[in-house]
Amino acid sequence: DAGITQSPRHKVTETGTPVTLRCHQTENHRYMYWYRQDPGHGLRLIHYSYGVKDTDKGEVSDGYSVSRSKTEDFLLTLESATSSQTSVYFCAISESEENNEQFFGPGTRLTVL
Amino acid sequence: GQNIDQPTEMTATEGAIVQINCTYQTSGFNGLFWYQQHAGEAPTFLSYNVLDGLEEKGRFSSFLSRSKGYSYLLLKELQMKDSASYLCAALDSNYQLIWGAGTKLIIKP
């Protein structure tokens, strides 16, 4: 299994509070992704990174920001959490863009009250 | 727009064969992935097709027709542990994965 961890695994927070989710990999893969998964929807890309300090927006980036200061860490921040951001968040990594077989972390279940 | 369609839910019997279909419309195409996701767990890679035809891997096979924008995942000799959601995803011209909502497969004894 690819070495990917996410922290925290579960979080309950209140509307308006900032939240940071962490993804850590030990595979030295160049590409890292943050997705959210909601019932009835496919995985939706929030942001992705193609190298240290190189990030770009995905399909549902509003209300989220990311940072990647080291190859192994990719942080997702909700500046001011809203109830619509209640979801399961998955981090994924891939070695190449062309093949793009992605390996997923275990997920973080976030509840915003 | 970009779209992936797959059935929401399917039911099959242990020991039988089931085919899960997926149609896609994307801006450009660089391959088709299938992932398996057990409830409460992360998706795991099953197969990747970029050329037309059938790829067989043990009990699982995946087929692609680029001209029809169509793929299927074939599961043989179904086991109870195959109860899961199966996610179809197409790689578009920007090498981004476009995901279907998943097909929940229920296996009955």
mmCIF file of N, CA and C in Angstrom, chain A:
data_model
loop_
_atom_site.group_PDB
_atom_site.id
_atom_site.type_symbol
_atom_site.label_atom_id
_atom_site.label_comp_id
_atom_site.label_asym_id
_atom_site.label_seq_id
_atom_site.Cartn_x
_atom_site.Cartn_y
_atom_site.Cartn_z
ATOM 1 N N ASP A 1 0.835 -1.198 0.000
ATOM 2 C CA ASP A 1 0.000 0.000 0.000
ATOM 3 C C ASP A 1 0.869 1.247 0.000
ATOM 4 N N ALA A 2 0.410 2.258 -0.790
ATOM 5 C CA ALA A 2 1.125 3.519 -0.809
ATOM 6 C C ALA A 2 1.060 4.148 0.569
ATOM 7 N N GLY A 3 2.165 4.797 0.985
ATOM 8 C CA GLY A 3 2.197 5.396 2.307
ATOM 9 C C GLY A 3 1.558 6.766 2.316
ATOM 10 N N ILE A 4 0.277 6.795 2.603
ATOM 11 C CA ILE A 4 -0.430 8.079 2.703
ATOM 12 C C ILE A 4 -1.223 8.092 3.993
ATOM 13 N N THR A 5 -1.070 9.141 4.752
ATOM 14 C CA THR A 5 -1.869 9.294 5.963
ATOM 15 C C THR A 5 -2.573 10.634 5.925
ATOM 16 N N GLN A 6 -3.695 10.689 6.607
ATOM 17 C CA GLN A 6 -4.453 11.926 6.720
ATOM 18 C C GLN A 6 -4.741 12.180 8.195
ATOM 19 N N SER A 7 -4.701 13.445 8.567
ATOM 20 C CA SER A 7 -5.050 13.786 9.936
ATOM 21 C C SER A 7 -5.782 15.114 9.982
ATOM 22 N N PRO A 8 -6.788 15.251 10.862
ATOM 23 C CA PRO A 8 -7.333 14.169 11.672
ATOM 24 C C PRO A 8 -8.179 13.223 10.831
ATOM 25 N N ARG A 9 -8.606 12.111 11.404
ATOM 26 C CA ARG A 9 -9.475 11.189 10.685
ATOM 27 C C ARG A 9 -10.939 11.598 10.834
ATOM 28 N N HIS A 10 -11.235 12.223 11.948
ATOM 29 C CA HIS A 10 -12.593 12.718 12.191
ATOM 30 C C HIS A 10 -12.482 14.081 12.847
ATOM 31 N N LYS A 11 -13.394 14.986 12.458
ATOM 32 C CA LYS A 11 -13.409 16.296 13.115
ATOM 33 C C LYS A 11 -14.816 16.856 13.080
ATOM 34 N N VAL A 12 -15.230 17.404 14.212
ATOM 35 C CA VAL A 12 -16.483 18.137 14.309
ATOM 36 C C VAL A 12 -16.133 19.565 14.681
ATOM 37 N N THR A 13 -16.652 20.508 13.931
ATOM 38 C CA THR A 13 -16.335 21.903 14.184
ATOM 39 C C THR A 13 -17.595 22.747 14.013
ATOM 40 N N GLU A 14 -17.474 24.006 14.327
ATOM 41 C CA GLU A 14 -18.621 24.897 14.226
ATOM 42 C C GLU A 14 -18.475 25.842 13.033
ATOM 43 N N THR A 15 -19.591 26.262 12.509
ATOM 44 C CA THR A 15 -19.608 27.204 11.396
ATOM 45 C C THR A 15 -18.781 28.440 11.734
ATOM 46 N N GLY A 16 -17.960 28.841 10.777
ATOM 47 C CA GLY A 16 -17.167 30.054 10.945
ATOM 48 C C GLY A 16 -15.771 29.826 11.476
ATOM 49 N N THR A 17 -15.461 28.618 11.913
ATOM 50 C CA THR A 17 -14.125 28.347 12.441
ATOM 51 C C THR A 17 -13.198 27.883 11.319
ATOM 52 N N PRO A 18 -11.904 28.177 11.426
ATOM 53 C CA PRO A 18 -10.952 27.663 10.426
ATOM 54 C C PRO A 18 -10.606 26.208 10.734
ATOM 55 N N VAL A 19 -10.371 25.455 9.671
ATOM 56 C CA VAL A 19 -10.033 24.039 9.811
ATOM 57 C C VAL A 19 -8.902 23.716 8.837
ATOM 58 N N THR A 20 -7.919 22.980 9.304
ATOM 59 C CA THR A 20 -6.844 22.521 8.422
ATOM 60 C C THR A 20 -6.742 21.010 8.470
ATOM 61 N N LEU A 21 -6.759 20.407 7.295
ATOM 62 C CA LEU A 21 -6.573 18.971 7.157
ATOM 63 C C LEU A 21 -5.200 18.717 6.550
ATOM 64 N N ARG A 22 -4.561 17.647 7.044
ATOM 65 C CA ARG A 22 -3.200 17.369 6.591
ATOM 66 C C ARG A 22 -3.137 16.040 5.860
ATOM 67 N N CYS A 23 -2.377 16.035 4.788
ATOM 68 C CA CYS A 23 -2.075 14.823 4.044
ATOM 69 C C CYS A 23 -0.561 14.651 4.021
ATOM 70 N N HIS A 24 -0.115 13.457 4.374
ATOM 71 C CA HIS A 24 1.316 13.181 4.424
ATOM 72 C C HIS A 24 1.616 11.912 3.634
ATOM 73 N N GLN A 25 2.619 11.981 2.754
ATOM 74 C CA GLN A 25 2.988 10.811 1.954
ATOM 75 C C GLN A 25 4.465 10.487 2.143
ATOM 76 N N THR A 26 4.762 9.205 2.026
ATOM 77 C CA THR A 26 6.158 8.755 2.143
ATOM 78 C C THR A 26 6.650 8.167 0.818
ATOM 79 N N GLU A 27 5.909 8.408 -0.266
ATOM 80 C CA GLU A 27 6.230 7.798 -1.561
ATOM 81 C C GLU A 27 7.044 8.707 -2.478
ATOM 82 N N ASN A 28 7.195 9.968 -2.081
ATOM 83 C CA ASN A 28 7.919 10.944 -2.906
ATOM 84 C C ASN A 28 7.244 11.163 -4.270
ATOM 85 N N HIS A 29 5.905 11.015 -4.299
ATOM 86 C CA HIS A 29 5.179 11.271 -5.543
ATOM 87 C C HIS A 29 5.019 12.759 -5.756
ATOM 88 N N ARG A 30 5.098 13.157 -7.036
ATOM 89 C CA ARG A 30 5.062 14.576 -7.374
ATOM 90 C C ARG A 30 3.667 15.191 -7.202
ATOM 91 N N TYR A 31 2.642 14.421 -7.590
ATOM 92 C CA TYR A 31 1.293 14.981 -7.644
ATOM 93 C C TYR A 31 0.484 14.622 -6.398
ATOM 94 N N MET A 32 -0.213 15.603 -5.870
ATOM 95 C CA MET A 32 -1.087 15.370 -4.722
ATOM 96 C C MET A 32 -2.416 16.075 -4.969
ATOM 97 N N TYR A 33 -3.477 15.478 -4.459
ATOM 98 C CA TYR A 33 -4.836 15.947 -4.760
ATOM 99 C C TYR A 33 -5.674 15.963 -3.483
ATOM 100 N N TRP A 34 -6.598 16.914 -3.419
ATOM 101 C CA TRP A 34 -7.638 16.893 -2.402
ATOM 102 C C TRP A 34 -8.988 16.783 -3.097
ATOM 103 N N TYR A 35 -9.772 15.780 -2.633
ATOM 104 C CA TYR A 35 -11.119 15.563 -3.131
ATOM 105 C C TYR A 35 -12.103 15.643 -1.962
ATOM 106 N N ARG A 36 -13.353 15.910 -2.302
ATOM 107 C CA ARG A 36 -14.427 15.682 -1.356
ATOM 108 C C ARG A 36 -15.391 14.668 -1.978
ATOM 109 N N GLN A 37 -16.012 13.889 -1.114
ATOM 110 C CA GLN A 37 -16.945 12.870 -1.592
ATOM 111 C C GLN A 37 -18.249 13.009 -0.819
ATOM 112 N N ASP A 38 -19.314 13.219 -1.545
ATOM 113 C CA ASP A 38 -20.651 13.393 -0.967
ATOM 114 C C ASP A 38 -21.604 12.407 -1.620
ATOM 115 N N PRO A 39 -22.615 11.954 -0.880
ATOM 116 C CA PRO A 39 -23.597 11.001 -1.441
ATOM 117 C C PRO A 39 -24.206 11.526 -2.735
ATOM 118 N N GLY A 40 -24.275 10.664 -3.745
ATOM 119 C CA GLY A 40 -24.877 11.055 -5.011
ATOM 120 C C GLY A 40 -23.946 11.790 -5.955
ATOM 121 N N HIS A 41 -22.743 12.088 -5.475
ATOM 122 C CA HIS A 41 -21.755 12.765 -6.320
ATOM 123 C C HIS A 41 -20.526 11.886 -6.462
ATOM 124 N N GLY A 42 -19.854 12.061 -7.568
ATOM 125 C CA GLY A 42 -18.547 11.431 -7.679
ATOM 126 C C GLY A 42 -17.552 12.197 -6.842
ATOM 127 N N LEU A 43 -16.353 11.678 -6.777
ATOM 128 C CA LEU A 43 -15.279 12.434 -6.145
ATOM 129 C C LEU A 43 -15.116 13.759 -6.897
ATOM 130 N N ARG A 44 -15.029 14.836 -6.160
ATOM 131 C CA ARG A 44 -14.877 16.149 -6.782
ATOM 132 C C ARG A 44 -13.560 16.771 -6.339
ATOM 133 N N LEU A 45 -12.805 17.208 -7.315
ATOM 134 C CA LEU A 45 -11.470 17.740 -7.062
ATOM 135 C C LEU A 45 -11.559 19.152 -6.498
ATOM 136 N N ILE A 46 -10.869 19.370 -5.385
ATOM 137 C CA ILE A 46 -10.868 20.690 -4.748
ATOM 138 C C ILE A 46 -9.642 21.491 -5.208
ATOM 139 N N HIS A 47 -8.476 20.944 -4.967
ATOM 140 C CA HIS A 47 -7.211 21.538 -5.401
ATOM 141 C C HIS A 47 -6.239 20.399 -5.656
ATOM 142 N N TYR A 48 -5.213 20.690 -6.418
ATOM 143 C CA TYR A 48 -4.162 19.714 -6.596
ATOM 144 C C TYR A 48 -2.813 20.423 -6.638
ATOM 145 N N SER A 49 -1.765 19.621 -6.506
ATOM 146 C CA SER A 49 -0.406 20.159 -6.516
ATOM 147 C C SER A 49 0.454 19.326 -7.448
ATOM 148 N N TYR A 50 1.289 20.016 -8.216
ATOM 149 C CA TYR A 50 2.187 19.314 -9.136
ATOM 150 C C TYR A 50 3.645 19.528 -8.755
ATOM 151 N N GLY A 51 3.867 19.971 -7.533
ATOM 152 C CA GLY A 51 5.210 20.127 -7.006
ATOM 153 C C GLY A 51 5.191 21.059 -5.818
ATOM 154 N N VAL A 52 6.333 21.158 -5.139
ATOM 155 C CA VAL A 52 6.424 22.057 -3.984
ATOM 156 C C VAL A 52 6.085 23.483 -4.413
ATOM 157 N N LYS A 53 5.171 24.080 -3.715
ATOM 158 C CA LYS A 53 4.683 25.447 -3.942
ATOM 159 C C LYS A 53 3.915 25.609 -5.256
ATOM 160 N N ASP A 54 3.653 24.516 -5.969
ATOM 161 C CA ASP A 54 2.902 24.568 -7.223
ATOM 162 C C ASP A 54 1.537 23.924 -7.027
ATOM 163 N N THR A 55 0.502 24.770 -7.023
ATOM 164 C CA THR A 55 -0.843 24.250 -6.808
ATOM 165 C C THR A 55 -1.799 24.873 -7.822
ATOM 166 N N ASP A 56 -2.950 24.222 -7.988
ATOM 167 C CA ASP A 56 -3.949 24.767 -8.900
ATOM 168 C C ASP A 56 -5.326 24.381 -8.404
ATOM 169 N N LYS A 57 -6.324 25.123 -8.873
ATOM 170 C CA LYS A 57 -7.692 24.896 -8.432
ATOM 171 C C LYS A 57 -8.332 23.745 -9.177
ATOM 172 N N GLY A 58 -9.243 23.076 -8.473
ATOM 173 C CA GLY A 58 -10.058 22.060 -9.096
ATOM 174 C C GLY A 58 -11.462 22.560 -9.317
ATOM 175 N N GLU A 59 -12.360 21.610 -9.444
ATOM 176 C CA GLU A 59 -13.762 21.886 -9.783
ATOM 177 C C GLU A 59 -14.515 22.647 -8.696
ATOM 178 N N VAL A 60 -14.180 22.401 -7.409
ATOM 179 C CA VAL A 60 -14.957 22.955 -6.296
ATOM 180 C C VAL A 60 -14.040 23.645 -5.297
ATOM 181 N N SER A 61 -13.260 24.597 -5.748
ATOM 182 C CA SER A 61 -12.228 25.200 -4.913
ATOM 183 C C SER A 61 -12.716 26.350 -4.020
ATOM 184 N N ASP A 62 -13.891 26.883 -4.280
ATOM 185 C CA ASP A 62 -14.360 28.031 -3.494
ATOM 186 C C ASP A 62 -14.463 27.675 -2.014
ATOM 187 N N GLY A 63 -13.869 28.525 -1.169
ATOM 188 C CA GLY A 63 -13.924 28.308 0.272
ATOM 189 C C GLY A 63 -12.778 27.470 0.807
ATOM 190 N N TYR A 64 -11.888 27.025 -0.093
ATOM 191 C CA TYR A 64 -10.752 26.187 0.289
ATOM 192 C C TYR A 64 -9.445 26.811 -0.199
ATOM 193 N N SER A 65 -8.392 26.595 0.575
ATOM 194 C CA SER A 65 -7.057 26.945 0.120
ATOM 195 C C SER A 65 -6.121 25.803 0.465
ATOM 196 N N VAL A 66 -4.975 25.761 -0.220
ATOM 197 C CA VAL A 66 -4.022 24.677 0.018
ATOM 198 C C VAL A 66 -2.614 25.243 0.094
ATOM 199 N N SER A 67 -1.733 24.436 0.655
ATOM 200 C CA SER A 67 -0.314 24.783 0.653
ATOM 201 C C SER A 67 0.507 23.510 0.602
ATOM 202 N N ARG A 68 1.635 23.620 -0.085
ATOM 203 C CA ARG A 68 2.561 22.492 -0.170
ATOM 204 C C ARG A 68 3.977 23.050 -0.059
ATOM 205 N N SER A 69 4.519 23.007 1.138
ATOM 206 C CA SER A 69 5.859 23.543 1.391
ATOM 207 C C SER A 69 6.927 22.459 1.331
ATOM 208 N N LYS A 70 6.481 21.206 1.396
ATOM 209 C CA LYS A 70 7.393 20.067 1.282
ATOM 210 C C LYS A 70 6.754 19.020 0.381
ATOM 211 N N THR A 71 7.575 18.211 -0.245
ATOM 212 C CA THR A 71 7.048 17.178 -1.143
ATOM 213 C C THR A 71 6.039 16.296 -0.433
ATOM 214 N N GLU A 72 6.298 15.977 0.833
ATOM 215 C CA GLU A 72 5.493 14.986 1.518
ATOM 216 C C GLU A 72 4.204 15.500 2.139
ATOM 217 N N ASP A 73 4.029 16.805 2.245
ATOM 218 C CA ASP A 73 2.863 17.338 2.947
ATOM 219 C C ASP A 73 2.015 18.256 2.063
ATOM 220 N N PHE A 74 0.706 18.054 2.138
ATOM 221 C CA PHE A 74 -0.240 18.865 1.374
ATOM 222 C C PHE A 74 -1.375 19.208 2.330
ATOM 223 N N LEU A 75 -1.538 20.482 2.611
ATOM 224 C CA LEU A 75 -2.521 20.934 3.588
ATOM 225 C C LEU A 75 -3.732 21.544 2.897
ATOM 226 N N LEU A 76 -4.890 21.232 3.427
ATOM 227 C CA LEU A 76 -6.141 21.810 2.944
ATOM 228 C C LEU A 76 -6.737 22.636 4.068
ATOM 229 N N THR A 77 -7.037 23.897 3.784
ATOM 230 C CA THR A 77 -7.593 24.790 4.799
ATOM 231 C C THR A 77 -8.957 25.310 4.389
ATOM 232 N N LEU A 78 -9.884 25.196 5.327
ATOM 233 C CA LEU A 78 -11.189 25.827 5.183
ATOM 234 C C LEU A 78 -11.094 27.086 6.032
ATOM 235 N N GLU A 79 -11.069 28.244 5.397
ATOM 236 C CA GLU A 79 -10.810 29.487 6.118
ATOM 237 C C GLU A 79 -11.903 29.793 7.129
ATOM 238 N N SER A 80 -13.142 29.522 6.741
ATOM 239 C CA SER A 80 -14.296 29.765 7.604
ATOM 240 C C SER A 80 -15.337 28.700 7.257
ATOM 241 N N ALA A 81 -15.326 27.623 8.024
ATOM 242 C CA ALA A 81 -16.121 26.459 7.655
ATOM 243 C C ALA A 81 -17.622 26.761 7.592
ATOM 244 N N THR A 82 -18.273 26.141 6.628
ATOM 245 C CA THR A 82 -19.736 26.243 6.493
ATOM 246 C C THR A 82 -20.333 24.844 6.491
ATOM 247 N N SER A 83 -21.621 24.758 6.770
ATOM 248 C CA SER A 83 -22.271 23.445 6.844
ATOM 249 C C SER A 83 -22.196 22.702 5.502
ATOM 250 N N SER A 84 -22.127 23.431 4.407
ATOM 251 C CA SER A 84 -22.037 22.790 3.081
ATOM 252 C C SER A 84 -20.687 22.107 2.862
ATOM 253 N N GLN A 85 -19.753 22.364 3.749
ATOM 254 C CA GLN A 85 -18.444 21.718 3.655
ATOM 255 C C GLN A 85 -18.368 20.449 4.496
ATOM 256 N N THR A 86 -19.475 20.072 5.120
ATOM 257 C CA THR A 86 -19.552 18.764 5.759
ATOM 258 C C THR A 86 -19.416 17.703 4.679
ATOM 259 N N SER A 87 -18.421 16.836 4.840
ATOM 260 C CA SER A 87 -18.126 15.885 3.776
ATOM 261 C C SER A 87 -17.043 14.925 4.252
ATOM 262 N N VAL A 88 -16.725 13.965 3.391
ATOM 263 C CA VAL A 88 -15.541 13.141 3.589
ATOM 264 C C VAL A 88 -14.479 13.637 2.607
ATOM 265 N N TYR A 89 -13.311 13.929 3.144
ATOM 266 C CA TYR A 89 -12.227 14.482 2.338
ATOM 267 C C TYR A 89 -11.146 13.427 2.139
ATOM 268 N N PHE A 90 -10.788 13.217 0.885
ATOM 269 C CA PHE A 90 -9.728 12.267 0.549
ATOM 270 C C PHE A 90 -8.553 13.000 -0.078
ATOM 271 N N CYS A 91 -7.387 12.601 0.342
ATOM 272 C CA CYS A 91 -6.153 13.011 -0.295
ATOM 273 C C CYS A 91 -5.712 11.877 -1.211
ATOM 274 N N ALA A 92 -5.114 12.206 -2.333
ATOM 275 C CA ALA A 92 -4.587 11.190 -3.237
ATOM 276 C C ALA A 92 -3.245 11.638 -3.782
ATOM 277 N N ILE A 93 -2.438 10.658 -4.183
ATOM 278 C CA ILE A 93 -1.139 10.962 -4.774
ATOM 279 C C ILE A 93 -0.981 10.184 -6.071
ATOM 280 N N SER A 94 -0.176 10.720 -6.973
ATOM 281 C CA SER A 94 0.167 9.958 -8.174
ATOM 282 C C SER A 94 1.578 10.321 -8.594
ATOM 283 N N GLU A 95 2.200 9.369 -9.253
ATOM 284 C CA GLU A 95 3.587 9.536 -9.643
ATOM 285 C C GLU A 95 3.717 10.337 -10.930
ATOM 286 N N SER A 96 2.806 10.077 -11.861
ATOM 287 C CA SER A 96 2.885 10.769 -13.144
ATOM 288 C C SER A 96 1.521 11.300 -13.531
ATOM 289 N N GLU A 97 1.526 12.327 -14.322
ATOM 290 C CA GLU A 97 0.276 12.936 -14.779
ATOM 291 C C GLU A 97 -0.338 12.102 -15.892
ATOM 292 N N GLU A 98 0.494 11.542 -16.747
ATOM 293 C CA GLU A 98 -0.010 10.840 -17.929
ATOM 294 C C GLU A 98 -0.737 9.560 -17.547
ATOM 295 N N ASN A 99 -0.161 8.784 -16.655
ATOM 296 C CA ASN A 99 -0.832 7.568 -16.211
ATOM 297 C C ASN A 99 -1.888 7.905 -15.178
ATOM 298 N N ASN A 100 -1.490 8.691 -14.199
ATOM 299 C CA ASN A 100 -2.377 9.232 -13.179
ATOM 300 C C ASN A 100 -3.132 8.182 -12.379
ATOM 301 N N GLU A 101 -2.539 6.993 -12.184
ATOM 302 C CA GLU A 101 -3.106 6.060 -11.215
ATOM 303 C C GLU A 101 -2.934 6.704 -9.852
ATOM 304 N N GLN A 102 -4.043 6.927 -9.179
ATOM 305 C CA GLN A 102 -3.994 7.638 -7.918
ATOM 306 C C GLN A 102 -4.167 6.682 -6.744
ATOM 307 N N PHE A 103 -3.398 6.950 -5.701
ATOM 308 C CA PHE A 103 -3.487 6.195 -4.454
ATOM 309 C C PHE A 103 -4.086 7.119 -3.404
ATOM 310 N N PHE A 104 -5.044 6.581 -2.672
ATOM 311 C CA PHE A 104 -5.813 7.417 -1.764
ATOM 312 C C PHE A 104 -5.442 7.207 -0.307
ATOM 313 N N GLY A 105 -5.524 8.300 0.449
ATOM 314 C CA GLY A 105 -5.417 8.210 1.886
ATOM 315 C C GLY A 105 -6.720 7.685 2.467
ATOM 316 N N PRO A 106 -6.753 7.455 3.786
ATOM 317 C CA PRO A 106 -7.916 6.837 4.426
ATOM 318 C C PRO A 106 -9.124 7.753 4.554
ATOM 319 N N GLY A 107 -8.953 9.050 4.340
ATOM 320 C CA GLY A 107 -10.079 9.980 4.404
ATOM 321 C C GLY A 107 -10.219 10.650 5.755
ATOM 322 N N THR A 108 -10.824 11.834 5.715
ATOM 323 C CA THR A 108 -11.168 12.587 6.921
ATOM 324 C C THR A 108 -12.648 12.916 6.859
ATOM 325 N N ARG A 109 -13.366 12.520 7.890
ATOM 326 C CA ARG A 109 -14.800 12.846 7.959
ATOM 327 C C ARG A 109 -14.953 14.131 8.740
ATOM 328 N N LEU A 110 -15.404 15.180 8.047
ATOM 329 C CA LEU A 110 -15.558 16.505 8.663
ATOM 330 C C LEU A 110 -17.035 16.845 8.779
ATOM 331 N N THR A 111 -17.428 17.233 9.989
ATOM 332 C CA THR A 111 -18.793 17.684 10.236
ATOM 333 C C THR A 111 -18.752 19.120 10.714
ATOM 334 N N VAL A 112 -19.482 19.986 10.007
ATOM 335 C CA VAL A 112 -19.555 21.404 10.389
ATOM 336 C C VAL A 112 -20.970 21.679 10.898
ATOM 337 N N LEU A 113 -21.060 22.023 12.157
ATOM 338 C CA LEU A 113 -22.376 22.237 12.791
ATOM 339 C C LEU A 113 -22.829 23.692 12.684
#
